[in-house]
Amino acid sequence: MGKLNETTQVNTIGSEFVLLTDSNGLPVRISKNNLAEVIRSVMNEANIVDKGLMPAGIVGSINKGASTLLCETQSITVTASMLLSISATTTGIPNLYFISMARAASNTGNPIIKVKVLAGTYNMKIIGKTDADGKCKVYAERTQYTPVIDVIAMSTFGITMKMESADNSEFEGGFEATLE
């Protein structure tokens, strides 16, 4: 069976079956009972890069020589935490950090951002930059030790994970997270 794609045509046959046309133009008849198996048979063609599938909890991975926008606040109240793995090379041993953020409901100032080293050494910087409205963006500053970054979100109340390349000028004048 060819893979199903964006141009897949769907026709209903009564209420027990659905007739699909695959990418080769061949009909695929799916019953309610075997729908999950048909979907599983084409899922192995999808992966994180090509189809946007992510294992539970993983927010992003980046392998670039640039600083990274990790997340930004979406509300004044913030309670968030994440695990951050950073490695100097794709074959190097990564350092592991726990990052926590908090800010009270009535405060538009900088949130409290703390970094705890779980494994390795602290050879990077986590920098926050808060605008006048209280929106804070949190960055991992690019150093010679930070080209490979992976993040797992633990709790994300009040933030949106981003994992986008950033220019250092975006967080100029910001504040550095507290190292615990």
Short mmCIF file of C-alpha atoms in Angstrom, two decimals:
data_model
loop_
_atom_site.label_atom_id
_atom_site.label_comp_id
_atom_site.label_asym_id
_atom_site.label_seq_id
_atom_site.Cartn_x
_atom_site.Cartn_y
_atom_site.Cartn_z
CA MET A 1 0.00 0.00 0.00
CA GLY A 2 1.32 3.46 -0.88
CA LYS A 3 1.36 6.11 1.77
CA LEU A 4 -1.62 8.35 2.42
CA ASN A 5 -0.91 12.01 1.73
CA GLU A 6 -2.44 15.48 1.65
CA THR A 7 -4.38 14.67 -1.54
CA THR A 8 -6.03 11.61 -0.05
CA GLN A 9 -9.67 11.42 -1.06
CA VAL A 10 -12.18 10.17 1.49
CA ASN A 11 -15.52 8.58 0.64
CA THR A 12 -17.90 7.04 3.16
CA ILE A 13 -19.40 3.63 2.44
CA GLY A 14 -22.36 3.39 4.75
CA SER A 15 -21.35 3.83 8.36
CA GLU A 16 -19.03 0.81 8.67
CA PHE A 17 -16.28 1.66 6.16
CA VAL A 18 -14.29 4.57 4.77
CA LEU A 19 -12.78 4.35 1.29
CA LEU A 20 -9.50 6.23 0.84
CA THR A 21 -7.32 6.68 -2.21
CA ASP A 22 -3.61 6.36 -1.48
CA SER A 23 -0.76 8.25 -3.18
CA ASN A 24 -0.59 5.56 -5.91
CA GLY A 25 -4.27 6.05 -6.76
CA LEU A 26 -5.25 2.70 -5.29
CA PRO A 27 -8.36 2.37 -3.13
CA VAL A 28 -7.91 1.62 0.55
CA ARG A 29 -11.02 0.35 2.34
CA ILE A 30 -10.89 0.87 6.09
CA SER A 31 -13.37 -0.53 8.57
CA LYS A 32 -13.93 0.94 11.99
CA ASN A 33 -12.25 -2.14 13.46
CA ASN A 34 -8.97 -1.87 11.55
CA LEU A 35 -8.63 1.93 11.34
CA ALA A 36 -5.93 2.06 14.03
CA GLU A 37 -3.88 -0.66 12.30
CA VAL A 38 -4.04 1.11 8.93
CA ILE A 39 -2.87 4.37 10.51
CA ARG A 40 -0.04 2.57 12.36
CA SER A 41 1.12 1.01 9.08
CA VAL A 42 1.88 4.45 7.62
CA MET A 43 3.09 6.10 10.84
CA ASN A 44 6.56 4.56 10.55
CA GLU A 45 7.15 6.88 7.60
CA ALA A 46 6.74 9.91 9.85
CA ASN A 47 9.46 11.20 12.15
CA ILE A 48 10.31 14.28 14.22
CA VAL A 49 11.93 16.16 11.35
CA ASP A 50 9.70 15.23 8.41
CA LYS A 51 6.22 15.05 9.88
CA GLY A 52 6.42 17.01 13.11
CA LEU A 53 5.95 14.05 15.43
CA MET A 54 7.50 14.50 18.86
CA PRO A 55 7.80 12.03 21.72
CA ALA A 56 5.82 13.09 24.80
CA GLY A 57 7.45 15.94 26.69
CA ILE A 58 10.15 16.81 24.18
CA VAL A 59 9.77 20.39 23.07
CA GLY A 60 12.63 20.83 20.72
CA SER A 61 16.10 20.17 19.57
CA ILE A 62 18.43 22.56 17.81
CA ASN A 63 21.90 22.05 16.35
CA LYS A 64 23.10 25.49 15.26
CA GLY A 65 25.83 27.94 16.06
CA ALA A 66 23.42 30.56 17.35
CA SER A 67 21.80 31.65 20.59
CA THR A 68 18.39 30.11 21.18
CA LEU A 69 15.08 31.60 22.31
CA LEU A 70 13.89 28.86 24.67
CA CYS A 71 10.50 30.27 25.71
CA GLU A 72 8.47 33.39 26.31
CA THR A 73 5.84 34.26 28.88
CA GLN A 74 2.20 34.43 27.82
CA SER A 75 0.80 35.76 31.08
CA ILE A 76 1.96 37.69 34.12
CA THR A 77 1.69 34.64 36.37
CA VAL A 78 4.39 32.10 35.55
CA THR A 79 5.26 28.69 36.97
CA ALA A 80 7.48 26.74 34.61
CA SER A 81 10.33 24.29 34.56
CA MET A 82 12.36 22.49 31.93
CA LEU A 83 15.31 20.18 31.50
CA LEU A 84 17.98 21.53 29.18
CA SER A 85 20.71 19.38 27.67
CA ILE A 86 23.60 21.22 26.01
CA SER A 87 26.61 19.73 24.28
CA ALA A 88 29.60 21.32 22.55
CA THR A 89 29.46 18.77 19.71
CA THR A 90 27.14 16.10 18.38
CA THR A 91 29.57 13.50 19.79
CA GLY A 92 30.33 15.26 23.09
CA ILE A 93 29.01 14.44 26.53
CA PRO A 94 26.11 16.82 27.27
CA ASN A 95 25.66 18.96 30.36
CA LEU A 96 22.22 18.75 31.97
CA TYR A 97 20.44 21.68 33.63
CA PHE A 98 17.13 22.15 35.44
CA ILE A 99 15.63 25.59 34.80
CA SER A 100 12.76 26.93 36.89
CA MET A 101 10.76 30.14 36.44
CA ALA A 102 8.23 31.85 38.67
CA ARG A 103 6.44 35.20 38.84
CA ALA A 104 3.53 36.37 40.97
CA ALA A 105 0.22 37.51 39.50
CA SER A 106 0.64 41.21 40.30
CA ASN A 107 4.27 41.53 39.15
CA THR A 108 5.26 42.71 35.66
CA GLY A 109 8.98 42.75 36.49
CA ASN A 110 11.51 40.06 35.76
CA PRO A 111 10.44 36.54 36.68
CA ILE A 112 12.69 34.56 39.00
CA ILE A 113 14.77 32.23 36.82
CA LYS A 114 17.03 29.66 38.48
CA VAL A 115 19.42 27.18 36.90
CA LYS A 116 20.62 24.06 38.69
CA VAL A 117 23.43 21.98 37.20
CA LEU A 118 22.39 18.32 37.31
CA ALA A 119 25.37 16.93 35.37
CA GLY A 120 28.48 18.53 33.92
CA THR A 121 29.49 22.16 34.37
CA TYR A 122 27.80 25.54 33.91
CA ASN A 123 29.50 26.73 30.75
CA MET A 124 26.62 28.67 29.21
CA LYS A 125 24.26 31.50 30.15
CA ILE A 126 20.50 31.59 30.53
CA ILE A 127 19.37 35.17 29.99
CA GLY A 128 15.91 36.72 30.36
CA LYS A 129 14.68 39.97 28.86
CA THR A 130 11.42 41.52 30.07
CA ASP A 131 9.63 44.29 28.17
CA ALA A 132 7.53 47.11 29.66
CA ASP A 133 4.34 45.00 29.49
CA GLY A 134 5.90 42.18 31.50
CA LYS A 135 6.47 39.79 28.60
CA CYS A 136 9.73 37.93 29.22
CA LYS A 137 11.76 35.95 26.70
CA VAL A 138 14.31 33.43 27.96
CA TYR A 139 17.42 32.66 25.93
CA ALA A 140 20.32 30.22 26.01
CA GLU A 141 23.26 32.39 24.97
CA ARG A 142 25.48 30.89 22.30
CA THR A 143 28.99 30.06 23.47
CA GLN A 144 31.56 27.65 22.12
CA TYR A 145 29.90 25.00 24.31
CA THR A 146 26.26 25.32 23.21
CA PRO A 147 25.66 24.28 19.61
CA VAL A 148 23.55 21.19 20.42
CA ILE A 149 20.51 21.95 22.60
CA ASP A 150 17.61 19.69 23.59
CA VAL A 151 14.73 20.73 25.87
CA ILE A 152 12.08 18.75 27.72
CA ALA A 153 9.26 20.82 29.21
CA MET A 154 8.30 19.77 32.73
CA SER A 155 5.64 22.40 33.50
CA THR A 156 4.64 25.30 31.29
CA PHE A 157 2.03 27.41 33.09
CA GLY A 158 2.22 30.92 31.64
CA ILE A 159 4.87 30.24 28.99
CA THR A 160 5.12 29.07 25.40
CA MET A 161 8.13 27.02 24.35
CA LYS A 162 9.86 28.41 21.24
CA MET A 163 13.25 26.80 20.43
CA GLU A 164 14.13 29.37 17.76
CA SER A 165 17.50 30.78 16.72
CA ALA A 166 18.11 34.24 18.17
CA ASP A 167 20.57 37.06 17.71
CA ASN A 168 22.45 38.17 20.84
CA SER A 169 21.17 41.73 20.32
CA GLU A 170 17.66 40.46 21.18
CA PHE A 171 18.63 39.95 24.84
CA GLU A 172 21.12 42.78 25.21
CA GLY A 173 20.50 44.51 28.56
CA GLY A 174 18.68 41.45 29.92
CA PHE A 175 19.28 39.66 33.22
CA GLU A 176 21.15 36.43 33.85
CA ALA A 177 19.44 33.54 35.61
CA THR A 178 20.56 32.70 39.15
CA LEU A 179 22.85 29.69 39.37
CA GLU A 180 21.96 27.43 42.31
#
